Coordinates of C-alpha atoms and ligand atoms in Angstrom, one line a residue:
M1 CA -24.2 -3.9 88.7
N2 CA -22.4 -6.4 89.7
Y3 CA -22.9 -10.4 89.1
Q4 CA -21.4 -11.6 92.8
D5 CA -25.2 -12.8 92.9
S6 CA -24.8 -14.9 89.8
I7 CA -21.3 -16.0 90.9
N8 CA -22.1 -17.0 94.5
F9 CA -25.3 -18.7 93.0
I10 CA -22.9 -21.0 90.5
H11 CA -20.5 -22.0 93.2
E12 CA -23.5 -23.5 94.9
Q13 CA -24.6 -25.5 92.6
F14 CA -21.3 -26.6 92.1
N15 CA -20.4 -27.2 95.6
T16 CA -17.2 -26.0 95.7
N17 CA -15.6 -22.9 96.2
E18 CA -12.6 -23.6 93.7
F19 CA -12.7 -22.6 89.5
I20 CA -15.4 -23.6 88.0
P21 CA -14.4 -24.6 84.4
L22 CA -17.1 -24.2 81.5
H23 CA -17.4 -27.9 80.9
A24 CA -15.5 -31.0 82.5
P25 CA -15.7 -34.7 81.0
Y26 CA -17.1 -37.1 83.3
F27 CA -15.9 -41.1 84.2
G28 CA -17.9 -43.1 85.9
G29 CA -19.0 -46.0 84.4
N30 CA -17.5 -48.8 82.2
E31 CA -14.6 -46.7 81.1
K32 CA -12.0 -48.5 82.6
K33 CA -12.9 -51.4 81.9
Y34 CA -13.5 -51.2 78.4
L35 CA -9.9 -49.4 78.1
N36 CA -8.3 -52.8 80.3
E37 CA -9.9 -54.8 77.5
C38 CA -8.3 -53.1 74.6
I39 CA -4.6 -53.4 76.1
D40 CA -5.3 -57.2 77.8
T41 CA -6.4 -58.3 74.1
T42 CA -3.7 -55.8 72.3
F43 CA -7.3 -54.1 70.3
V44 CA -6.1 -50.8 70.4
S45 CA -5.4 -49.6 67.1
S46 CA -7.7 -48.9 64.3
V47 CA -9.8 -51.9 64.4
G48 CA -11.4 -53.8 66.8
A49 CA -15.0 -54.7 68.4
F50 CA -15.0 -51.7 70.2
V51 CA -15.5 -49.8 66.8
D52 CA -18.0 -51.8 65.6
Q53 CA -19.8 -51.7 68.6
F54 CA -20.0 -48.2 68.7
E55 CA -21.0 -47.5 65.0
N56 CA -24.0 -49.8 66.2
E57 CA -24.9 -48.4 69.4
I58 CA -24.9 -44.5 67.0
I59 CA -26.7 -45.7 64.4
N60 CA -29.8 -47.7 67.5
Y61 CA -29.2 -44.0 69.5
T62 CA -29.9 -41.5 66.1
D63 CA -32.1 -43.4 64.4
T64 CA -30.0 -43.3 61.4
K65 CA -29.0 -46.3 59.2
K66 CA -25.6 -46.0 59.1
A67 CA -22.6 -44.7 61.4
V68 CA -18.8 -44.0 60.5
A69 CA -16.3 -43.9 63.9
V70 CA -13.4 -40.8 62.3
V71 CA -11.2 -39.9 64.1
N72 CA -12.5 -36.3 65.0
G73 CA -15.7 -34.0 63.7
T74 CA -13.3 -31.7 61.7
A75 CA -12.2 -34.6 59.7
G76 CA -15.4 -35.9 59.3
L77 CA -17.4 -32.6 58.7
Q78 CA -14.7 -33.0 55.7
V79 CA -15.1 -36.6 54.4
A80 CA -18.8 -35.5 55.0
L81 CA -18.6 -32.8 52.5
Q82 CA -16.8 -34.9 49.7
L83 CA -19.9 -37.5 50.4
V84 CA -22.4 -34.8 49.0
G85 CA -20.5 -33.9 45.9
V86 CA -18.5 -30.8 47.4
K87 CA -15.6 -30.4 45.1
E88 CA -13.0 -27.4 44.5
N89 CA -14.2 -24.1 43.8
D90 CA -17.6 -25.4 44.4
E91 CA -18.9 -22.4 47.2
V92 CA -21.2 -23.7 50.1
L93 CA -23.7 -22.0 52.5
T94 CA -23.0 -22.1 56.3
Q95 CA -23.7 -19.1 59.6
A96 CA -20.7 -17.3 59.9
L97 CA -21.7 -18.2 64.1
T98 CA -19.8 -21.4 64.6
F99 CA -16.7 -22.8 65.5
I100 CA -13.6 -22.1 62.7
A101 CA -14.4 -26.4 62.0
T102 CA -17.7 -25.9 60.3
A103 CA -15.7 -23.2 57.7
N104 CA -12.2 -24.8 57.6
A105 CA -13.6 -28.5 56.5
I106 CA -15.0 -26.4 53.6
K107 CA -12.2 -25.4 52.7
Y108 CA -10.0 -28.7 53.3
N109 CA -12.3 -29.3 49.8
Q110 CA -11.2 -26.8 48.1
A111 CA -14.5 -24.7 48.4
H112 CA -15.8 -22.0 49.3
P113 CA -18.0 -20.4 52.3
V114 CA -21.1 -18.2 51.9
F115 CA -22.2 -17.2 55.0
I116 CA -26.0 -16.2 55.7
D117 CA -27.5 -15.7 59.1
V118 CA -29.0 -17.2 61.5
D119 CA -31.8 -16.8 64.3
V120 CA -31.6 -15.4 67.2
D121 CA -33.8 -17.4 69.2
T122 CA -32.1 -20.9 67.6
M123 CA -28.4 -19.1 67.4
G124 CA -28.3 -21.4 63.8
L125 CA -28.9 -21.0 60.2
S126 CA -31.9 -19.3 59.7
P127 CA -34.1 -20.5 57.0
S128 CA -35.7 -17.0 56.3
A129 CA -32.8 -15.3 55.8
I130 CA -31.4 -19.0 53.5
I131 CA -34.8 -17.9 51.0
D132 CA -33.8 -14.5 50.4
F133 CA -30.0 -15.0 49.3
L134 CA -31.5 -17.9 46.8
E135 CA -34.2 -15.9 46.0
E136 CA -31.3 -13.1 45.1
F137 CA -28.6 -14.5 43.9
G138 CA -30.1 -18.9 43.3
D139 CA -29.6 -20.0 39.7
L140 CA -31.7 -23.4 39.6
R141 CA -29.7 -25.3 36.8
E142 CA -29.8 -28.9 36.0
D143 CA -27.2 -29.9 37.5
G144 CA -27.5 -27.8 40.8
T145 CA -28.3 -24.6 42.0
Y146 CA -25.5 -22.1 41.1
N147 CA -24.6 -18.6 42.7
K148 CA -25.5 -15.9 39.5
K149 CA -22.9 -13.2 41.3
T150 CA -19.8 -15.5 41.1
N151 CA -21.6 -18.6 38.4
R152 CA -19.6 -21.5 41.1
R153 CA -22.4 -23.9 41.6
I154 CA -23.5 -24.0 45.6
A155 CA -22.9 -28.0 45.9
A156 CA -23.8 -28.0 50.5
C157 CA -25.4 -26.6 52.6
V158 CA -24.3 -26.8 56.6
P159 CA -26.3 -25.5 59.6
M160 CA -24.9 -26.1 62.8
H161 CA -26.7 -27.0 66.1
T162 CA -25.1 -23.9 68.5
F163 CA -24.9 -25.8 71.4
G164 CA -27.2 -28.2 70.9
F165 CA -30.0 -25.9 70.7
A166 CA -31.9 -27.0 67.4
T167 CA -31.7 -25.2 64.6
R168 CA -35.0 -25.1 62.2
I169 CA -33.6 -28.4 60.6
D170 CA -36.9 -29.0 58.8
E171 CA -37.4 -25.9 57.1
I172 CA -33.6 -25.2 56.5
V173 CA -34.1 -30.0 54.5
E174 CA -37.2 -28.5 52.4
I175 CA -36.0 -25.4 50.8
C176 CA -32.5 -27.3 50.2
K177 CA -34.0 -29.6 48.6
R178 CA -36.1 -27.2 46.1
W179 CA -33.3 -25.5 44.9
N180 CA -31.2 -29.4 44.6
I181 CA -28.5 -28.1 47.4
P182 CA -27.6 -31.4 49.9
V183 CA -27.9 -31.1 53.9
V184 CA -24.6 -31.6 55.7
E185 CA -26.0 -31.1 59.6
D186 CA -22.6 -30.5 61.7
A187 CA -24.4 -32.2 64.6
A188 CA -20.9 -31.9 66.9
E189 CA -22.5 -30.1 70.0
S190 CA -26.4 -31.4 69.7
L191 CA -25.8 -35.5 70.5
G192 CA -28.8 -36.5 72.2
S193 CA -30.9 -32.8 71.9
K194 CA -34.4 -33.7 69.2
Y195 CA -36.4 -31.4 66.4
K196 CA -39.9 -32.2 66.6
G197 CA -39.8 -35.1 68.8
K198 CA -36.8 -36.5 65.6
Y199 CA -32.6 -36.9 67.1
L200 CA -31.0 -34.4 65.1
G201 CA -28.6 -35.4 63.0
G202 CA -31.2 -37.3 61.3
F203 CA -32.2 -34.9 59.2
G204 CA -29.7 -34.4 56.0
D205 CA -28.3 -36.1 53.8
V206 CA -25.1 -36.6 56.4
A207 CA -24.3 -35.6 59.9
V208 CA -21.5 -34.8 62.1
L209 CA -21.3 -36.2 65.5
S210 CA -18.0 -34.8 67.5
F211 CA -16.4 -37.0 70.8
N212 CA -13.6 -34.3 72.1
G213 CA -12.8 -33.9 75.3
N214 CA -15.0 -30.8 75.4
K215 CA -18.4 -31.8 74.3
I216 CA -21.4 -33.9 76.1
I217 CA -19.7 -37.1 75.9
T218 CA -15.7 -37.8 74.7
S219 CA -13.9 -40.7 73.1
G220 CA -10.9 -38.9 74.2
G221 CA -10.9 -37.2 70.4
G222 CA -13.2 -38.4 67.7
G223 CA -16.4 -38.4 65.6
A224 CA -19.2 -40.2 64.0
I225 CA -20.7 -39.7 60.0
V226 CA -24.3 -40.5 60.3
T227 CA -27.1 -40.9 57.6
N228 CA -30.0 -42.4 56.4
N229 CA -28.2 -43.3 52.9
I230 CA -26.5 -46.5 53.6
E231 CA -24.9 -46.1 50.0
L232 CA -23.1 -42.4 51.2
G233 CA -22.2 -44.2 54.6
T234 CA -20.2 -46.9 52.7
K235 CA -19.0 -44.9 50.7
A236 CA -17.5 -42.9 54.5
K237 CA -15.9 -46.0 55.5
Y238 CA -14.3 -46.5 52.6
L239 CA -12.5 -43.3 52.0
T240 CA -12.1 -43.1 55.6
T241 CA -10.3 -45.9 55.7
T242 CA -7.7 -45.7 53.3
A243 CA -10.1 -46.6 49.9
K244 CA -8.9 -50.0 50.5
V245 CA -10.4 -53.0 48.2
P246 CA -11.0 -55.6 49.9
H247 CA -8.8 -58.7 49.8
A248 CA -7.4 -60.7 52.4
Y249 CA -3.7 -60.0 52.3
E250 CA -2.9 -57.5 49.0
F251 CA -2.8 -54.2 49.2
F252 CA -5.1 -52.5 46.3
H253 CA -6.3 -48.7 46.8
D254 CA -8.9 -47.3 44.1
E255 CA -9.0 -43.9 45.3
L256 CA -7.1 -41.2 47.9
G257 CA -8.9 -42.3 50.8
Y258 CA -7.0 -41.3 54.0
N259 CA -6.4 -42.0 57.4
F260 CA -10.0 -41.3 59.6
R261 CA -9.9 -44.0 60.9
M262 CA -11.3 -44.3 65.7
P263 CA -8.8 -46.5 66.8
N264 CA -10.1 -48.9 69.0
I265 CA -9.5 -47.5 72.4
N266 CA -11.1 -44.5 72.1
A267 CA -13.9 -46.5 70.8
A268 CA -13.4 -48.7 74.0
L269 CA -13.7 -45.3 76.5
I270 CA -16.9 -43.5 74.1
C271 CA -19.0 -46.4 74.5
A272 CA -18.2 -46.5 77.8
Q273 CA -19.8 -43.1 78.2
L274 CA -22.9 -43.0 75.2
E275 CA -23.5 -45.9 78.4
Q276 CA -23.8 -42.6 81.1
L277 CA -25.7 -40.2 78.1
P278 CA -29.3 -40.2 79.8
T279 CA -27.8 -39.7 83.0
F280 CA -25.8 -36.8 81.7
L281 CA -29.4 -35.1 79.6
A282 CA -31.0 -35.6 82.4
N283 CA -28.7 -34.1 85.2
K284 CA -27.8 -31.1 82.9
R285 CA -31.5 -30.6 82.6
E286 CA -32.0 -29.9 86.4
L287 CA -28.8 -27.8 86.3
A288 CA -30.3 -26.2 83.0
Q289 CA -34.3 -25.6 85.5
Q290 CA -32.1 -24.3 88.3
Y291 CA -30.3 -21.4 85.7
K292 CA -33.6 -20.6 84.1
D293 CA -35.2 -20.2 87.3
F294 CA -32.5 -18.2 89.5
F295 CA -31.6 -15.8 85.8
E296 CA -35.7 -15.0 85.7
N297 CA -35.8 -11.7 87.4
S298 CA -32.4 -10.7 85.7
S299 CA -30.5 -8.7 83.5
L300 CA -29.3 -12.0 81.6
K301 CA -31.4 -14.2 80.1
F302 CA -30.9 -17.5 80.7
R303 CA -31.0 -18.7 76.8
W304 CA -33.8 -22.3 76.2
E305 CA -34.8 -24.3 74.0
L306 CA -38.1 -23.8 71.2
P307 CA -40.7 -25.3 72.3
E308 CA -40.5 -27.7 69.0
S309 CA -37.6 -28.7 70.5
Q310 CA -35.5 -30.4 73.1
A311 CA -31.4 -29.4 74.0
N312 CA -29.3 -31.6 75.3
F313 CA -27.9 -28.5 77.5
W314 CA -24.4 -29.4 76.3
L315 CA -23.1 -25.6 76.6
M316 CA -25.5 -23.2 78.4
C317 CA -25.4 -19.6 78.0
V318 CA -27.0 -16.3 79.1
E319 CA -27.5 -13.4 76.8
A320 CA -27.0 -9.8 77.7
E321 CA -28.3 -6.7 77.1
N322 CA -25.6 -5.6 75.3
K323 CA -22.1 -5.6 74.6
K324 CA -20.8 -3.6 78.1
E325 CA -22.6 -6.0 80.0
R326 CA -21.5 -8.9 78.4
D327 CA -18.0 -7.6 79.1
L328 CA -18.2 -6.8 82.3
F329 CA -20.0 -10.3 83.7
L330 CA -17.2 -12.1 81.6
E331 CA -14.5 -9.8 83.5
T332 CA -16.2 -10.3 86.6
T333 CA -16.9 -13.9 86.3
N334 CA -13.2 -15.0 85.3
Q335 CA -11.5 -13.2 88.2
Y336 CA -14.0 -15.4 90.4
G337 CA -13.4 -18.7 89.6
V338 CA -16.4 -18.7 87.8
M339 CA -14.9 -19.8 83.7
T340 CA -17.4 -17.6 81.6
R341 CA -17.0 -17.4 77.6
P342 CA -17.6 -15.6 75.3
I343 CA -19.5 -16.8 71.9
W344 CA -17.3 -17.5 68.7
Q345 CA -16.0 -14.4 66.7
L346 CA -18.1 -14.5 63.6
M347 CA -16.1 -16.1 60.5
F348 CA -15.6 -13.5 57.9
K349 CA -13.7 -11.7 60.8
L350 CA -10.9 -14.0 60.4
S351 CA -8.5 -13.6 57.9
M352 CA -8.8 -17.4 56.1
Y353 CA -12.7 -16.1 55.6
K354 CA -12.3 -12.3 55.0
D355 CA -13.4 -12.0 51.6
C356 CA -15.7 -14.9 51.4
Q357 CA -19.4 -13.9 50.3
R358 CA -22.0 -13.0 53.4
D359 CA -25.3 -11.5 53.8
A360 CA -25.8 -8.9 56.8
Q361 CA -25.4 -10.9 59.1
V362 CA -27.3 -9.2 62.1
N363 CA -28.7 -11.1 63.9
A364 CA -25.2 -13.1 64.4
Q365 CA -23.3 -9.7 64.9
F366 CA -25.8 -9.1 67.9
L367 CA -25.4 -12.7 69.2
E368 CA -22.2 -12.4 69.4
D369 CA -22.2 -9.5 71.6
R370 CA -24.5 -10.7 73.8
I371 CA -23.7 -14.3 74.2
V372 CA -21.8 -15.6 76.6
N373 CA -21.3 -19.2 78.3
I374 CA -21.4 -20.5 81.5
P375 CA -20.1 -23.6 83.8
S376 CA -22.5 -26.9 82.0
S377 CA -21.0 -29.7 83.5
F378 CA -22.3 -32.8 84.5
R379 CA -22.7 -32.9 88.2
N380 CA -21.1 -35.7 90.7
K381 CA -23.6 -36.0 93.0
Q382 CA -22.8 -39.2 95.6
Ligands
PLP1 C1 -16.2 -29.6 67.7 C2 -16.8 -28.7 66.8 C3 -16.2 -29.6 65.8 C4 -15.7 -30.7 65.5 O1 -14.6 -30.8 66.7 P1 -13.4 -31.4 66.7 O2 -12.8 -31.5 68.2 O3 -12.8 -32.3 65.4 O4 -14.2 -33.1 67.3 C5 -17.1 -29.4 64.0 N1 -18.1 -28.3 64.7 C6 -18.4 -27.7 65.5 C7 -20.0 -26.5 65.4 C8 -18.4 -27.7 66.6 O5 -18.1 -27.2 68.4

């Protein structure tokens, strides 16, 4: 099998014979206007009107109660875990099929990731695998659930919505509630995606979004912590702004805080990008539909959303029949100027996480061997 027809199709979709990246940012709105306002007013740094505007717009968009703009998604996850009570030597349930930031944020809190399998259809954390793990190892005590094998507290669970496809987040939240385990949603890839009519990021105790340059909208670098728990949200703002006790001119900090603020200049960029999000979503869905039709009779299966969910189609992907087909597709497409990329290597294969407890990871391995991202950028049709 050769993939020349796929390569030609992708070049046609992007109307170019040149190199096609996986995901390029697009600045077609008020970006320059807002950035100039920052410079003209001198508000380029850690406070400014765009930061406040952005936080309010994220609250409205995601239908949550509090949003805190931060310097990047990884820092947001680190603080989110601390907010729900993750401490040194605790454990955190998460998926091995994820971007490194999810696992690193757990480690930054001196806690241990425990890798639970994903579902094949969602590519996100599997509710049934969580149940299997907790029934075997969970010991529900007064102050939370402990792992019978390690005697460590399971202090949080971090499901991740892979490429903007929703996990079965309502089931995960329900299971975790029963075991008294807080849920931190890694929604870094899923701004604009919905599950059962509700935006992702609004399900867990707290959620984190990312606005890195490769995400659906970008602030250059940046992220947000969102929550429906006002108390947690207020604490998030406090911890990410050096834990300074408010005072007109004095400096007093009553705990170890961070300088994780998003600068106003980045907030200006994201405010302009947020205005274009509905356009981006519609434009990407159209591309997704074209891919779906094209790959219908192919050995490569184009990945679609669950019926009860709505994906943002941030990064689109196909599933190859096996690893051999995956490798051939990767090699051929990249050779002909169409950027494609395999999904991440499973976290426990990396030296930092090789000793972490994990289940059999059958589905994660299946997906690691088969999933390939294909060009997914917004297409300017002017
Ligand atoms: C992008 C991303 C993050 C956070 O990334 P930053 O680059 O630090 O903003 C976290 N988790 C996942 C799954 C991501 O894709």
